[in-house]
Amino acid sequence: MNQDQQQLLAAARQATELAYAPYSRFRVGAAVLTPGGVFQGANIETASTNLGICAERAAITHARLNGQAVITGIAVCCLDARPGKDGITDEYGAMPCGACRQWIAELAPGAWIVVSSSNRVFWLDDLLPHAFKL
Ligand code: THU
């Protein structure tokens, strides 16, 4: 992992403090790198469980609403995840969910992706090969 990736992970870790996750108790932070700087996001839940938003989608939205539509890197950190046995992914969910992968395919297709539980750098093709497109 290079310095940009480590710094973006630190921003994602900091963003976990903004999570509102009283239902799952699974605090996730994300940060996206753009030419205009770093934008953070965190998961926000509601009592109606399917109405929450993930940290990654919050961060992508944050960047776009600040005029930054080019995303070159994404970092995700879950405070409450435990390391997976394979040392690559996290069996308790620090990898981006399916919905976030679809967002990345459309809104950040060229971005590298790093997660707190692994030293590996992922690309869209690793996470969502043959993505749905219209
Ligand atoms: N979550 C994320 O923020 N990102 C993901 O990629 C996976 C799941 C959140 C959603 C929910 O608030 C909590 O984690 C438990 O599912």
GROMACS .gro file of C-alpha atoms and ligand atoms in nm:
model
  150
    1MET     CA    1   0.000   0.000   0.000
    2ASN     CA    2   0.144   0.340  -0.095
    3GLN     CA    3   0.137   0.663   0.105
    4ASP     CA    4  -0.182   0.798  -0.061
    5GLN     CA    5  -0.358   0.475   0.022
    6GLN     CA    6  -0.240   0.477   0.383
    7GLN     CA    7  -0.348   0.840   0.423
    8LEU     CA    8  -0.689   0.770   0.274
    9LEU     CA    9  -0.734   0.478   0.514
   10ALA     CA   10  -0.651   0.709   0.803
   11ALA     CA   11  -0.924   0.946   0.680
   12ALA     CA   12  -1.166   0.653   0.657
   13ARG     CA   13  -1.076   0.548   1.010
   14GLN     CA   14  -1.140   0.903   1.134
   15ALA     CA   15  -1.478   0.903   0.955
   16THR     CA   16  -1.596   0.602   1.158
   17GLU     CA   17  -1.645   0.852   1.441
   18LEU     CA   18  -1.925   1.006   1.236
   19ALA     CA   19  -2.111   0.677   1.193
   20TYR     CA   20  -2.464   0.657   1.325
   21ALA     CA   21  -2.508   0.284   1.373
   22PRO     CA   22  -2.713   0.224   1.688
   23TYR     CA   23  -2.891  -0.075   1.532
   24SER     CA   24  -2.608  -0.281   1.382
   25ARG     CA   25  -2.335  -0.139   1.607
   26PHE     CA   26  -2.116  -0.175   1.299
   27ARG     CA   27  -1.939   0.157   1.250
   28VAL     CA   28  -1.803   0.211   0.901
   29GLY     CA   29  -1.606   0.505   0.764
   30ALA     CA   30  -1.502   0.573   0.409
   31ALA     CA   31  -1.294   0.832   0.229
   32VAL     CA   32  -1.260   0.905  -0.139
   33LEU     CA   33  -0.966   1.077  -0.308
   34THR     CA   34  -1.040   1.333  -0.580
   35PRO     CA   35  -0.839   1.602  -0.759
   36GLY     CA   36  -1.017   1.847  -0.526
   37GLY     CA   37  -0.921   1.668  -0.206
   38VAL     CA   38  -1.048   1.397   0.027
   39PHE     CA   39  -1.414   1.353   0.114
   40GLN     CA   40  -1.535   1.136   0.399
   41GLY     CA   41  -1.852   0.941   0.462
   42ALA     CA   42  -1.994   0.719   0.733
   43ASN     CA   43  -2.284   0.479   0.760
   44ILE     CA   44  -2.610   0.630   0.879
   45GLU     CA   45  -2.889   0.396   0.990
   46THR     CA   46  -3.255   0.436   1.074
   47ALA     CA   47  -3.497   0.225   1.273
   48SER     CA   48  -3.644   0.118   0.940
   49THR     CA   49  -3.346  -0.100   0.872
   50ASN     CA   50  -3.337  -0.095   0.493
   51LEU     CA   51  -3.330   0.283   0.480
   52GLY     CA   52  -2.974   0.332   0.596
   53ILE     CA   53  -2.683   0.437   0.381
   54CYS     CA   54  -2.337   0.285   0.367
   55ALA     CA   55  -2.019   0.482   0.432
   56GLU     CA   56  -1.891   0.439   0.075
   57ARG     CA   57  -2.205   0.579  -0.086
   58ALA     CA   58  -2.212   0.866   0.164
   59ALA     CA   59  -1.849   0.953   0.077
   60ILE     CA   60  -1.910   0.937  -0.300
   61THR     CA   61  -2.216   1.159  -0.257
   62HIS     CA   62  -2.015   1.399  -0.038
   63ALA     CA   63  -1.751   1.433  -0.314
   64ARG     CA   64  -2.002   1.481  -0.594
   65LEU     CA   65  -2.199   1.742  -0.402
   66ASN     CA   66  -1.874   1.933  -0.366
   67GLY     CA   67  -1.825   1.929  -0.741
   68GLN     CA   68  -1.579   1.638  -0.745
   69ALA     CA   69  -1.695   1.376  -0.991
   70VAL     CA   70  -1.354   1.215  -1.052
   71ILE     CA   71  -1.268   0.964  -0.781
   72THR     CA   72  -0.924   0.807  -0.798
   73GLY     CA   73  -0.917   0.613  -0.471
   74ILE     CA   74  -1.154   0.474  -0.208
   75ALA     CA   75  -1.075   0.360   0.147
   76VAL     CA   76  -1.310   0.177   0.383
   77CYS     CA   77  -1.263   0.114   0.752
   78CYS     CA   78  -1.487  -0.073   0.992
   79LEU     CA   79  -1.403  -0.026   1.359
   80ASP     CA   80  -1.605  -0.328   1.458
   81ALA     CA   81  -1.477  -0.579   1.202
   82ARG     CA   82  -1.247  -0.859   1.303
   83PRO     CA   83  -0.968  -0.969   1.068
   84GLY     CA   84  -1.061  -1.252   0.834
   85LYS     CA   85  -0.871  -1.578   0.834
   86ASP     CA   86  -0.739  -1.534   0.482
   87GLY     CA   87  -0.569  -1.202   0.560
   88ILE     CA   88  -0.712  -1.062   0.237
   89THR     CA   89  -1.074  -0.983   0.303
   90ASP     CA   90  -1.264  -0.946   0.623
   91GLU     CA   91  -1.514  -1.216   0.706
   92TYR     CA   92  -1.715  -0.971   0.916
   93GLY     CA   93  -1.781  -0.721   0.642
   94ALA     CA   94  -1.514  -0.457   0.591
   95MET     CA   95  -1.538  -0.520   0.218
   96PRO     CA   96  -1.779  -0.293   0.025
   97CYS     CA   97  -2.129  -0.440  -0.004
   98GLY     CA   98  -2.292  -0.524  -0.335
   99ALA     CA   99  -2.484  -0.196  -0.358
  100CYS     CA  100  -2.165   0.005  -0.302
  101ARG     CA  101  -1.986  -0.201  -0.567
  102GLN     CA  102  -2.255  -0.101  -0.815
  103TRP     CA  103  -2.205   0.265  -0.719
  104ILE     CA  104  -1.830   0.229  -0.762
  105ALA     CA  105  -1.885   0.071  -1.105
  106GLU     CA  106  -2.083   0.373  -1.218
  107LEU     CA  107  -1.928   0.662  -1.025
  108ALA     CA  108  -1.568   0.561  -0.956
  109PRO     CA  109  -1.480   0.287  -1.205
  110GLY     CA  110  -1.108   0.370  -1.221
  111ALA     CA  111  -1.051   0.399  -0.847
  112TRP     CA  112  -0.825   0.177  -0.641
  113ILE     CA  113  -0.996   0.042  -0.330
  114VAL     CA  114  -0.830  -0.028   0.004
  115VAL     CA  115  -0.991  -0.173   0.316
  116SER     CA  116  -0.872  -0.159   0.674
  117SER     CA  117  -0.844  -0.534   0.715
  118SER     CA  118  -0.604  -0.599   0.430
  119ASN     CA  119  -0.284  -0.470   0.277
  120ARG     CA  120  -0.416  -0.557  -0.066
  121VAL     CA  121  -0.524  -0.301  -0.322
  122PHE     CA  122  -0.847  -0.392  -0.501
  123TRP     CA  123  -0.984  -0.271  -0.834
  124LEU     CA  124  -1.341  -0.273  -0.958
  125ASP     CA  125  -1.276  -0.585  -1.165
  126ASP     CA  126  -1.177  -0.771  -0.847
  127LEU     CA  127  -1.499  -0.672  -0.670
  128LEU     CA  128  -1.759  -0.658  -0.945
  129PRO     CA  129  -1.658  -0.822  -1.271
  130HIS     CA  130  -1.912  -0.794  -1.552
  131ALA     CA  131  -2.098  -0.511  -1.377
  132PHE     CA  132  -2.451  -0.424  -1.483
  133LYS     CA  133  -2.465  -0.124  -1.716
  134LEU     CA  134  -2.745   0.034  -1.915
  135THU     N1  135  -2.213  -0.092   0.570
  135THU     C1  136  -2.135   0.005   0.511
  135THU     O1  137  -2.134   0.120   0.556
  135THU     N2  138  -2.063  -0.029   0.403
  135THU     C2  139  -2.061  -0.154   0.345
  135THU     O2  140  -2.004  -0.172   0.240
  135THU     C3  141  -2.128  -0.264   0.414
  135THU     C4  142  -2.224  -0.227   0.521
  135THU     C5  143  -2.296  -0.057   0.685
  135THU     C6  144  -2.443  -0.057   0.658
  135THU     C7  145  -2.500  -0.077   0.795
  135THU     O3  146  -2.514   0.050   0.859
  135THU     C8  147  -2.394  -0.157   0.870
  135THU     O4  148  -2.276  -0.148   0.790
  135THU     C9  149  -2.428  -0.302   0.892
  135THU     O5  150  -2.472  -0.360   0.776
   0.00000   0.00000   0.00000
